[in-house]
C-alpha positions as CSV (number, residue, x, y, z in Angstrom):
1,X,-64.4,-35.9,-52.1
2,X,-63.4,-39.1,-52.6
3,X,-60.7,-41.0,-50.1
4,X,-58.0,-40.7,-53.2
5,X,-58.7,-36.8,-53.3
6,X,-58.9,-36.0,-49.8
7,X,-55.6,-37.9,-48.7
8,X,-53.8,-35.5,-51.8
9,X,-55.2,-33.2,-50.4
10,X,-54.2,-33.3,-47.1
11,X,-50.6,-34.2,-48.5
12,X,-50.3,-31.1,-50.4
13,X,-51.5,-29.3,-47.1
14,X,-49.1,-30.7,-45.1
15,X,-46.3,-30.0,-47.4
16,X,-47.2,-26.1,-47.7
17,X,-47.3,-25.7,-44.0
18,X,-44.0,-27.3,-44.1
19,X,-42.4,-25.3,-46.5
20,X,-44.0,-22.1,-44.6
21,X,-42.2,-23.2,-41.5
22,X,-39.0,-24.0,-43.4
23,X,-39.5,-20.9,-44.6
24,X,-39.7,-18.7,-41.6
25,X,-36.0,-19.6,-40.2
26,X,-34.3,-19.2,-43.6
27,X,-32.3,-16.0,-44.5
28,X,-34.3,-13.9,-47.2
29,X,-33.7,-13.4,-51.1
30,X,-33.3,-10.4,-52.4
31,X,-34.0,-10.6,-56.8
32,X,-34.4,-13.8,-56.2
33,X,-31.1,-14.7,-54.8
34,X,-30.5,-15.9,-51.4
35,X,-29.2,-13.4,-48.8
36,X,-27.1,-15.3,-46.6
37,X,-27.1,-14.1,-43.2
38,X,-24.0,-12.8,-41.6
39,X,-22.6,-13.7,-37.7
40,X,-20.7,-11.8,-35.3
41,X,-19.7,-14.1,-32.9
42,X,-18.5,-12.4,-30.2
43,X,-16.2,-14.0,-27.1
44,X,-15.3,-12.9,-23.9
45,X,-13.0,-14.4,-21.2
46,X,-13.6,-15.1,-17.6
47,X,-16.5,-12.6,-17.8
48,X,-19.9,-13.6,-15.6
49,X,-23.3,-12.2,-16.2
50,X,-21.9,-8.9,-14.6
51,X,-24.0,-7.1,-16.7
52,X,-26.9,-4.5,-16.3
53,X,-29.5,-6.4,-18.9
54,X,-28.4,-9.4,-16.0
55,X,-30.1,-7.6,-13.4
56,X,-26.5,-6.2,-12.1
57,X,-28.0,-3.2,-10.7
58,X,-23.6,-2.2,-10.3
59,X,-22.8,-2.7,-13.6
60,X,-22.6,0.1,-16.6
61,X,-22.8,-1.7,-19.6
62,X,-25.2,0.3,-21.6
63,X,-23.7,-1.4,-25.1
64,X,-25.1,-5.0,-24.1
65,X,-28.0,-3.7,-22.4
66,X,-28.7,-2.3,-25.5
67,X,-28.4,-5.5,-27.8
68,X,-30.5,-7.5,-25.2
69,X,-33.1,-5.0,-25.9
70,X,-33.4,-6.1,-29.2
71,X,-31.9,-9.9,-28.7
72,X,-33.0,-12.7,-26.5
73,X,-31.1,-12.9,-22.9
74,X,-30.8,-16.0,-21.8
75,X,-30.9,-15.7,-17.8
76,X,-29.8,-18.9,-17.0
77,X,-27.0,-20.3,-19.4
78,X,-24.5,-22.6,-18.4
79,X,-21.0,-24.1,-19.2
80,X,-20.2,-27.5,-20.0
81,X,-16.8,-26.9,-18.0
82,X,-15.4,-23.7,-16.5
83,X,-12.4,-23.5,-18.0
84,X,-11.0,-21.8,-21.1
85,X,-9.8,-24.4,-23.5
86,X,-12.8,-27.2,-22.3
87,X,-15.9,-24.6,-22.3
88,X,-14.3,-23.4,-25.9
89,X,-13.9,-26.8,-27.5
90,X,-17.4,-27.7,-26.4
91,X,-19.0,-24.3,-28.0
92,X,-16.8,-24.6,-31.0
93,X,-17.7,-28.6,-31.6
94,X,-21.5,-28.4,-30.3
95,X,-19.8,-31.5,-28.4
96,X,-19.8,-31.9,-24.4
97,X,-16.6,-32.8,-22.9
98,X,-17.5,-36.4,-22.4
99,X,-16.9,-36.2,-26.1
100,X,-14.3,-33.9,-27.1
101,X,-11.6,-35.2,-24.3
102,X,-10.9,-32.0,-23.6
103,X,-10.6,-31.5,-19.9
104,X,-7.2,-29.6,-19.3
105,X,-5.6,-26.4,-20.9
106,X,-3.3,-28.5,-23.4
107,X,-5.5,-30.9,-24.8
108,X,-6.7,-30.4,-28.4
109,X,-10.6,-31.6,-29.8
110,X,-9.1,-33.0,-32.8
111,X,-7.0,-35.9,-30.9
112,X,-10.4,-37.4,-29.8
113,X,-12.7,-35.8,-32.9
114,X,-10.1,-35.9,-36.0
115,X,-13.5,-35.4,-38.6
116,X,-15.4,-33.1,-36.6
117,X,-16.9,-29.7,-38.5
118,X,-16.6,-26.4,-35.9
119,X,-18.9,-24.0,-36.5
120,X,-16.5,-21.6,-38.3
121,X,-15.5,-24.3,-40.5
122,X,-19.5,-25.6,-41.3
123,X,-19.5,-22.0,-42.0
124,X,-16.2,-21.9,-44.5
125,X,-17.8,-24.5,-45.9
126,X,-20.8,-23.2,-46.9
127,X,-19.2,-20.5,-48.9
128,X,-18.5,-17.9,-46.2
129,X,-15.4,-16.4,-45.2
130,X,-14.5,-17.7,-41.5
131,X,-12.2,-15.2,-39.5
132,X,-11.0,-15.0,-36.1
133,X,-9.6,-11.9,-34.6
134,X,-8.3,-12.1,-30.8
135,X,-8.8,-15.2,-28.3
136,X,-11.6,-17.5,-29.7
137,X,-10.0,-21.2,-28.8
138,X,-7.7,-21.4,-26.5
139,X,-4.9,-19.9,-28.2
140,X,-3.6,-18.4,-31.3
141,X,-1.6,-19.7,-34.2
142,X,2.0,-18.1,-33.8
143,X,1.8,-16.5,-30.8
144,X,2.8,-17.3,-26.8
145,X,-0.4,-18.0,-25.4
146,X,-3.0,-20.7,-24.6
147,X,-0.8,-23.3,-25.4
148,X,-0.9,-22.6,-29.1
149,X,-4.2,-24.3,-29.2
150,X,-5.9,-22.8,-32.8
151,X,-7.8,-25.1,-35.2
152,X,-6.7,-24.0,-39.0
153,X,-9.8,-26.2,-40.5
154,X,-11.8,-23.1,-38.6
155,X,-10.5,-20.2,-40.5
156,X,-9.9,-19.0,-44.2
157,X,-6.8,-17.8,-43.1
158,X,-4.8,-17.3,-39.7
159,X,-6.5,-15.6,-37.5
160,X,-5.0,-12.2,-36.1
161,X,-3.8,-11.8,-32.6
162,X,-2.3,-8.7,-31.0
163,X,0.7,-8.4,-28.1
164,X,-1.1,-9.0,-24.7
165,X,0.7,-6.2,-23.7
166,X,-1.3,-6.0,-19.8
167,X,0.1,-3.4,-18.0
168,X,0.9,0.4,-18.6
169,X,2.0,2.0,-15.5
170,X,5.3,2.2,-14.4
171,X,5.0,-0.5,-11.3
172,X,3.0,-2.8,-13.4
173,X,6.0,-2.6,-16.0
174,X,8.4,-3.1,-13.4
175,X,7.1,-6.3,-12.0
176,X,6.6,-7.6,-16.0
177,X,9.8,-7.4,-16.8
178,X,11.2,-9.1,-13.4
179,X,8.4,-11.9,-13.9
180,X,9.8,-12.4,-17.9
181,X,13.2,-12.3,-17.1
182,X,13.0,-14.8,-14.1
183,X,10.2,-16.8,-16.0
184,X,11.8,-16.7,-19.6
185,X,14.1,-19.9,-19.9
186,X,10.7,-21.9,-18.5
187,X,8.5,-20.5,-21.0
188,X,11.0,-20.8,-24.2
189,X,9.8,-24.3,-23.8
190,X,6.5,-24.2,-24.4
191,X,7.0,-21.1,-27.0
192,X,9.9,-20.9,-28.4
193,X,9.5,-17.1,-29.9
194,X,10.0,-15.8,-27.0
195,X,13.8,-16.8,-27.0
196,X,13.7,-14.6,-29.9
197,X,15.9,-11.6,-29.4
198,X,13.3,-9.1,-29.7
199,X,10.6,-11.0,-27.3
200,X,9.6,-8.9,-24.2
201,X,6.9,-9.5,-21.5
202,X,5.1,-7.6,-23.8
203,X,4.7,-10.6,-26.4
204,X,3.8,-13.0,-23.3
205,X,1.4,-13.7,-20.6
206,X,2.7,-12.4,-17.9
207,X,1.7,-12.9,-14.1
208,X,2.6,-9.9,-12.9
209,X,0.5,-7.3,-10.7
210,X,-3.9,-8.7,-9.9
211,X,-5.0,-5.6,-11.1
212,X,-3.6,-2.0,-12.7
213,X,-5.3,1.4,-13.8
214,X,-4.0,3.4,-16.3
215,X,-4.7,6.8,-18.1
216,X,-4.0,5.1,-21.3
217,X,-6.5,4.7,-24.4
218,X,-8.5,2.0,-25.1
219,X,-6.1,1.0,-28.3
220,X,-3.0,1.0,-26.0
221,X,-4.8,-2.0,-24.8
222,X,-5.1,-5.6,-26.3
223,X,-8.9,-5.4,-26.5
224,X,-9.0,-2.3,-28.1
225,X,-6.9,-3.3,-31.2
226,X,-9.2,-6.4,-31.7
227,X,-12.2,-4.1,-32.0
228,X,-10.5,-2.3,-34.0
229,X,-9.3,-5.7,-36.1
230,X,-12.8,-6.6,-36.1
231,X,-13.9,-3.1,-37.4
232,X,-11.7,-3.4,-39.9
233,X,-12.7,-6.7,-41.3
234,X,-16.4,-5.7,-41.0
235,X,-15.9,-2.7,-43.4
236,X,-13.8,-5.1,-45.7
237,X,-17.5,-6.9,-45.8
238,X,-19.5,-4.0,-46.6
239,X,-17.6,-3.7,-49.3
240,X,-16.9,-7.1,-50.9
241,X,-20.6,-8.2,-49.9
242,X,-19.0,-11.8,-49.3
243,X,-21.1,-13.4,-46.8
244,X,-19.0,-13.7,-43.1
245,X,-18.2,-15.3,-40.2
246,X,-16.6,-13.4,-37.8
247,X,-15.0,-14.7,-34.2
248,X,-14.3,-11.5,-32.2
249,X,-12.7,-12.6,-28.7
250,X,-12.0,-10.4,-26.0
251,X,-9.4,-11.2,-23.5
252,X,-10.6,-9.2,-20.2
253,X,-12.0,-9.5,-17.6
254,X,-9.0,-12.1,-17.4
255,X,-6.7,-11.6,-14.7
256,X,-5.1,-9.0,-14.5
257,X,-7.7,-6.9,-14.5
258,X,-6.6,-4.4,-16.3
259,X,-8.2,-1.3,-17.7
260,X,-8.1,2.3,-18.9
261,X,-8.8,4.8,-15.5
262,X,-11.9,6.2,-17.2
263,X,-13.8,2.4,-16.9
264,X,-12.4,2.7,-13.3
265,X,-14.0,6.5,-12.8
266,X,-17.4,4.6,-13.2
267,X,-17.3,2.9,-10.6
268,X,-16.0,5.1,-7.2
269,X,-14.3,3.9,-4.3
270,X,-16.8,2.3,-2.0
271,X,-19.6,1.7,-4.7
272,X,-18.7,-1.8,-5.4
273,X,-20.2,-4.2,-2.3
274,X,-18.1,-6.6,-1.0
275,X,-18.9,-10.2,-1.4
276,X,-21.8,-11.6,0.9
277,X,-20.5,-14.7,1.7
278,X,-16.5,-14.9,2.2
279,X,-16.5,-18.5,3.2
280,X,-16.9,-21.8,1.2
281,X,-20.1,-23.7,1.3
282,X,-20.9,-25.1,4.6
283,X,-20.2,-29.3,4.1
284,X,-18.7,-28.8,0.9
285,X,-15.2,-31.0,0.7
286,X,-12.5,-29.4,0.1
287,X,-11.1,-31.0,-2.9
288,X,-14.4,-29.3,-5.1
289,X,-12.8,-25.8,-4.3
290,X,-9.1,-25.9,-5.8
291,X,-8.5,-22.8,-3.7
292,X,-8.2,-20.5,-6.4
293,X,-5.0,-21.6,-7.9
294,X,-5.0,-19.5,-10.5
295,X,-5.4,-16.1,-8.4
296,X,-1.7,-17.5,-6.7
297,X,0.6,-17.5,-9.3
298,X,0.0,-13.1,-9.3
299,X,2.4,-10.8,-7.4
300,X,1.7,-10.1,-4.1
301,X,-1.0,-13.0,-3.7
302,X,0.0,-15.3,-1.3
303,X,1.0,-18.9,-2.5
304,X,0.0,-21.1,0.0
305,X,-3.2,-23.1,-0.4
306,X,-5.3,-22.3,2.5
307,X,-4.5,-18.6,3.0
308,X,-7.0,-15.8,2.3
309,X,-6.4,-14.3,-1.4
310,X,-6.3,-10.9,-0.5
311,X,-7.2,-8.5,3.0
312,X,-10.4,-6.8,2.4
313,X,-8.5,-3.7,1.0
314,X,-7.3,-6.0,-1.7
315,X,-10.1,-7.6,-2.4
316,X,-12.6,-4.5,-3.0
317,X,-9.8,-3.0,-5.2
318,X,-9.7,-6.2,-7.4
319,X,-13.3,-6.6,-7.5
320,X,-13.7,-3.0,-8.9
321,X,-10.8,-3.5,-11.0
322,X,-12.9,-6.4,-12.7
323,X,-16.3,-4.4,-12.7
324,X,-13.9,-2.0,-15.0
325,X,-12.8,-4.5,-17.2
326,X,-16.6,-5.7,-18.0
327,X,-17.7,-1.8,-18.8
328,X,-14.1,-1.7,-21.0
329,X,-15.2,-4.7,-22.8
330,X,-18.7,-3.4,-23.2
331,X,-16.8,-0.2,-24.9
332,X,-15.1,-2.1,-27.5
333,X,-18.8,-4.8,-28.0
334,X,-20.3,-1.1,-28.5
335,X,-18.0,-0.2,-31.3
336,X,-18.1,-3.3,-33.2
337,X,-22.1,-3.0,-33.1
338,X,-22.2,0.9,-34.0
339,X,-19.7,-0.1,-37.2
340,X,-22.7,-3.0,-37.7
341,X,-25.2,-0.1,-37.9
342,X,-23.1,2.7,-39.7
343,X,-22.3,0.0,-42.9
344,X,-25.8,-1.1,-43.2
345,X,-25.3,-4.7,-41.8
346,X,-27.2,-5.0,-38.8
347,X,-30.2,-6.1,-40.7
348,X,-28.7,-9.3,-42.2
349,X,-26.2,-10.4,-39.3
350,X,-26.8,-12.7,-36.7
351,X,-25.3,-11.5,-33.3
352,X,-23.9,-13.9,-30.6
353,X,-22.5,-12.6,-27.1
354,X,-21.0,-15.4,-24.7
355,X,-18.7,-15.6,-22.2
356,X,-17.1,-18.8,-22.1
357,X,-17.9,-19.8,-18.4
358,X,-18.7,-17.7,-15.0
359,X,-16.5,-15.7,-12.6
360,X,-15.4,-15.7,-8.4
361,X,-14.3,-12.6,-7.3
362,X,-14.3,-13.5,-3.7
363,X,-17.4,-15.4,-3.4
364,X,-17.5,-18.5,-1.4
365,X,-14.2,-17.9,-0.5
366,X,-12.9,-18.1,-4.2
367,X,-11.3,-16.6,-7.1
368,X,-11.2,-17.5,-10.8
369,X,-13.0,-20.5,-12.1
370,X,-12.3,-24.3,-12.2
371,X,-15.2,-25.0,-10.4
372,X,-18.9,-26.9,-10.2
373,X,-20.5,-24.3,-8.5
374,X,-23.2,-22.0,-9.8
375,X,-21.2,-18.8,-10.4
376,X,-18.1,-20.6,-12.4
377,X,-20.6,-22.3,-14.3
378,X,-23.6,-19.9,-15.6
379,X,-22.3,-17.4,-18.3
380,X,-24.0,-14.6,-20.2
381,X,-25.5,-15.5,-23.4
382,X,-27.6,-13.0,-25.8
383,X,-28.1,-13.5,-29.4
384,X,-29.7,-11.7,-32.4
385,X,-30.9,-13.0,-35.2
386,X,-32.8,-10.6,-38.0
387,X,-36.8,-10.9,-38.2
388,X,-37.1,-12.9,-34.5
389,X,-40.0,-12.8,-33.0
390,X,-39.7,-11.5,-29.5
391,X,-36.7,-9.4,-29.8
392,X,-36.0,-8.2,-26.0
393,X,-37.3,-11.1,-24.1
394,X,-35.5,-12.5,-21.6
395,X,-35.9,-16.2,-20.8
396,X,-35.2,-18.4,-17.5
397,X,-34.8,-21.6,-19.6
398,X,-32.0,-23.3,-18.6
399,X,-29.8,-23.7,-22.0
400,X,-26.3,-24.2,-22.2
401,X,-23.2,-22.9,-24.6
402,X,-23.4,-26.3,-26.8
403,X,-26.7,-25.2,-27.6
404,X,-25.1,-22.1,-29.9
405,X,-23.9,-24.7,-32.7
406,X,-27.2,-25.6,-33.7
407,X,-28.5,-22.6,-33.2
408,X,-26.6,-20.4,-35.0
409,X,-26.4,-23.2,-38.4
410,X,-30.2,-23.1,-38.3
411,X,-30.5,-19.3,-38.1
412,X,-28.3,-19.2,-41.3
413,X,-30.2,-21.9,-42.7
414,X,-27.1,-24.4,-42.7
415,X,-27.4,-28.1,-42.7
416,X,-28.2,-29.8,-39.3
417,X,-25.3,-31.2,-37.7
418,X,-26.5,-34.4,-36.6
419,X,-23.4,-35.5,-34.2
420,X,-24.1,-31.7,-32.2
421,X,-24.9,-32.2,-28.5
422,X,-27.3,-29.0,-28.0
423,X,-30.4,-27.9,-29.1
424,X,-31.7,-24.8,-31.7
425,X,-32.8,-22.2,-29.5
426,X,-34.7,-20.4,-32.1
427,X,-37.7,-21.8,-30.5
428,X,-37.2,-20.7,-27.2
429,X,-36.3,-17.3,-29.2
430,X,-39.8,-17.3,-30.5
431,X,-41.3,-18.3,-27.5
432,X,-39.2,-17.2,-24.5
433,X,-41.8,-18.5,-21.3
434,X,-42.6,-22.7,-23.4
435,X,-41.1,-25.4,-21.5
436,X,-37.5,-26.3,-22.2
437,X,-34.6,-28.9,-21.0
438,X,-35.2,-30.2,-17.3
439,X,-31.5,-29.7,-16.6
440,X,-28.2,-28.1,-17.8
441,X,-25.0,-30.5,-17.4
442,X,-21.3,-29.1,-16.5
443,X,-18.1,-31.5,-14.9
444,X,-14.5,-30.7,-13.6
445,X,-12.5,-33.2,-12.7
446,X,-9.7,-33.5,-9.8
447,X,-7.1,-35.5,-9.0
448,X,-7.0,-37.2,-4.9
449,X,-3.9,-38.9,-4.7
450,X,-6.0,-42.1,-2.7
451,X,-8.3,-42.8,-5.5
452,X,-6.7,-41.0,-8.6
453,X,-8.4,-39.1,-11.4
454,X,-11.9,-38.3,-10.3
455,X,-14.9,-36.7,-12.2
456,X,-17.6,-34.2,-10.9
457,X,-20.5,-34.3,-12.8
458,X,-23.1,-31.3,-12.3
459,X,-26.6,-31.0,-12.7
460,X,-28.6,-27.6,-12.8
461,X,-32.0,-28.2,-12.7
462,X,-34.7,-25.7,-12.1
463,X,-34.2,-25.4,-7.9
464,X,-30.9,-27.8,-7.5
465,X,-27.1,-27.9,-8.1
466,X,-26.7,-31.6,-7.6
467,X,-22.8,-32.5,-8.3
468,X,-22.1,-36.2,-8.2
469,X,-18.0,-37.1,-7.5
470,X,-16.6,-40.4,-8.7
471,X,-13.6,-42.2,-9.6
472,X,-12.8,-44.3,-12.6
473,X,-13.9,-47.6,-10.5
474,X,-16.8,-45.8,-9.2
475,X,-14.7,-46.8,-5.6
476,X,-15.2,-43.1,-4.2
477,X,-18.3,-41.1,-4.2
478,X,-19.1,-37.8,-2.8
479,X,-22.2,-35.6,-3.3
480,X,-23.0,-31.7,-3.2
481,X,-26.8,-30.6,-3.6
482,X,-27.5,-26.9,-3.0
483,X,-31.0,-25.4,-3.1
484,X,-30.7,-22.6,-5.2
485,X,-33.9,-21.5,-4.8
486,X,-33.7,-21.0,-1.3
487,X,-30.1,-20.8,-1.2
488,X,-29.2,-18.9,-3.9
489,X,-25.3,-18.3,-3.0
490,X,-24.9,-21.6,-2.5
491,X,-23.6,-21.4,0.9
492,X,-25.3,-24.6,2.6
493,X,-24.0,-28.4,1.2
494,X,-27.3,-30.2,2.0
495,X,-26.1,-33.7,0.5
496,X,-26.1,-35.0,4.2
497,X,-28.3,-33.3,5.9
498,X,-31.5,-35.9,6.9
499,X,-34.6,-34.4,5.4
500,X,-32.6,-34.5,1.8
501,X,-32.0,-37.9,1.8
502,X,-35.1,-39.0,0.0
503,X,-34.1,-36.7,-2.8
504,X,-30.4,-38.0,-3.6
505,X,-31.6,-41.1,-5.3
506,X,-34.0,-38.9,-7.3
507,X,-31.1,-36.6,-8.7
508,X,-29.0,-39.4,-9.2
509,X,-31.3,-41.3,-11.6
510,X,-31.4,-37.6,-13.6
511,X,-28.1,-37.1,-13.2
512,X,-26.8,-40.3,-14.6
513,X,-29.9,-40.5,-17.5
514,X,-27.9,-37.3,-18.6
515,X,-28.2,-34.9,-21.0
516,X,-30.6,-36.7,-23.8
517,X,-33.0,-37.3,-21.0
518,X,-33.2,-33.3,-20.5
519,X,-34.2,-32.4,-24.0
520,X,-37.0,-30.2,-24.4
521,X,-40.0,-32.4,-24.7
522,X,-37.6,-35.5,-24.2
523,X,-36.8,-35.9,-28.3
């Protein structure tokens, strides 16, 4: 063979292999026409991995366990900031908080990134019908919820959102009415619609009882209505055949922990174990905790910082209520998935289920989130792609919510988003044991009167959680180091323990090298 023929043959072979590889990740075609994959994008507010498929022996979550059996379960997935608005801005843009400049509940990512194309926007511009039901961004347009933070460019039409209507018992309604009357004037400043004559506590996010059970039907609750509206959209698309990106966002188990009684019945009194570590991590800085401030606005919870959120009785009641809410949401997800099957849409739909951050229910003497600890940063993430290799696989690889955007766009054949700051997870889904990222990154800001704004940047490696707290001029620095291999509950900060001092500069260098240096194969 001549040199010229050799190179020509090699070039043709390379091109053929490249096309095969590309085709393996693309949607199928029917009668020569491209069959574009749909996306069902399911978000859950404040859900930690309280799921059977995450080896929680107590959780009753058969529908999500069934989804995990067909998709890929990411056992070590992490949010980029453990608070709703910042985390959702990150996953929806594929950018990290340092890029979105969203660190709180009020900022909008478009202030820093006016031209960014969000995940649903990319599908809308690719010819999909992009729809939102429930809580996807922190707020919903036209509703007294989440500071109204939504994004019109993401959707083909305005999203749908129900009345929150959290309480159903006589006591719950009474407390909610009193709270609304006391706070209505202040609420109207942010949500003028709450000043209208017909507005009531049912239209607002009221801070009433921290938990409640009631003999109600699922559809009397906002999340039951959200599932029903999602099913309505699925039926429309089964009839029209139009490709869709359908985002369905559930409100529970965000406090107040309210669900129908039958979900409480899944957990008989005394069946939920108490938190194993009712104390702050030994040696941790006080400012890192945030002292469960979000829970302290609810009825009957001490307002003063430093006081215990609940006595043993209330603590166990609230832990049980959180689990009941998780099962309630599992049932609503089950309704969506059953509808996909009944309508014949499952085989051509990518399903992505995710929680926006983790959640403490008494562990580390904390409630809620807003910190850099493992329980707040770790999230559930399950993805199913039609025809994927290794269905039902579980992977311990370190992944991040910022990886979701490139994963879904690649799975559906959309162009690569060059500015995305995560990695497509498709290679990991096809080979769950392969080497992957060396670290996942989260962060949370604080303010100290003496030092001003400080940022805690936290890195999760195979073994360690290492957090560096710095103020803007770096005149203040504090560290946290937890050995999650030998201390999985994160009970002791090792940053000042002499035997670990040689590790500090190594982890500091790795953390400051950032997410780019942690990419698979250091791409």
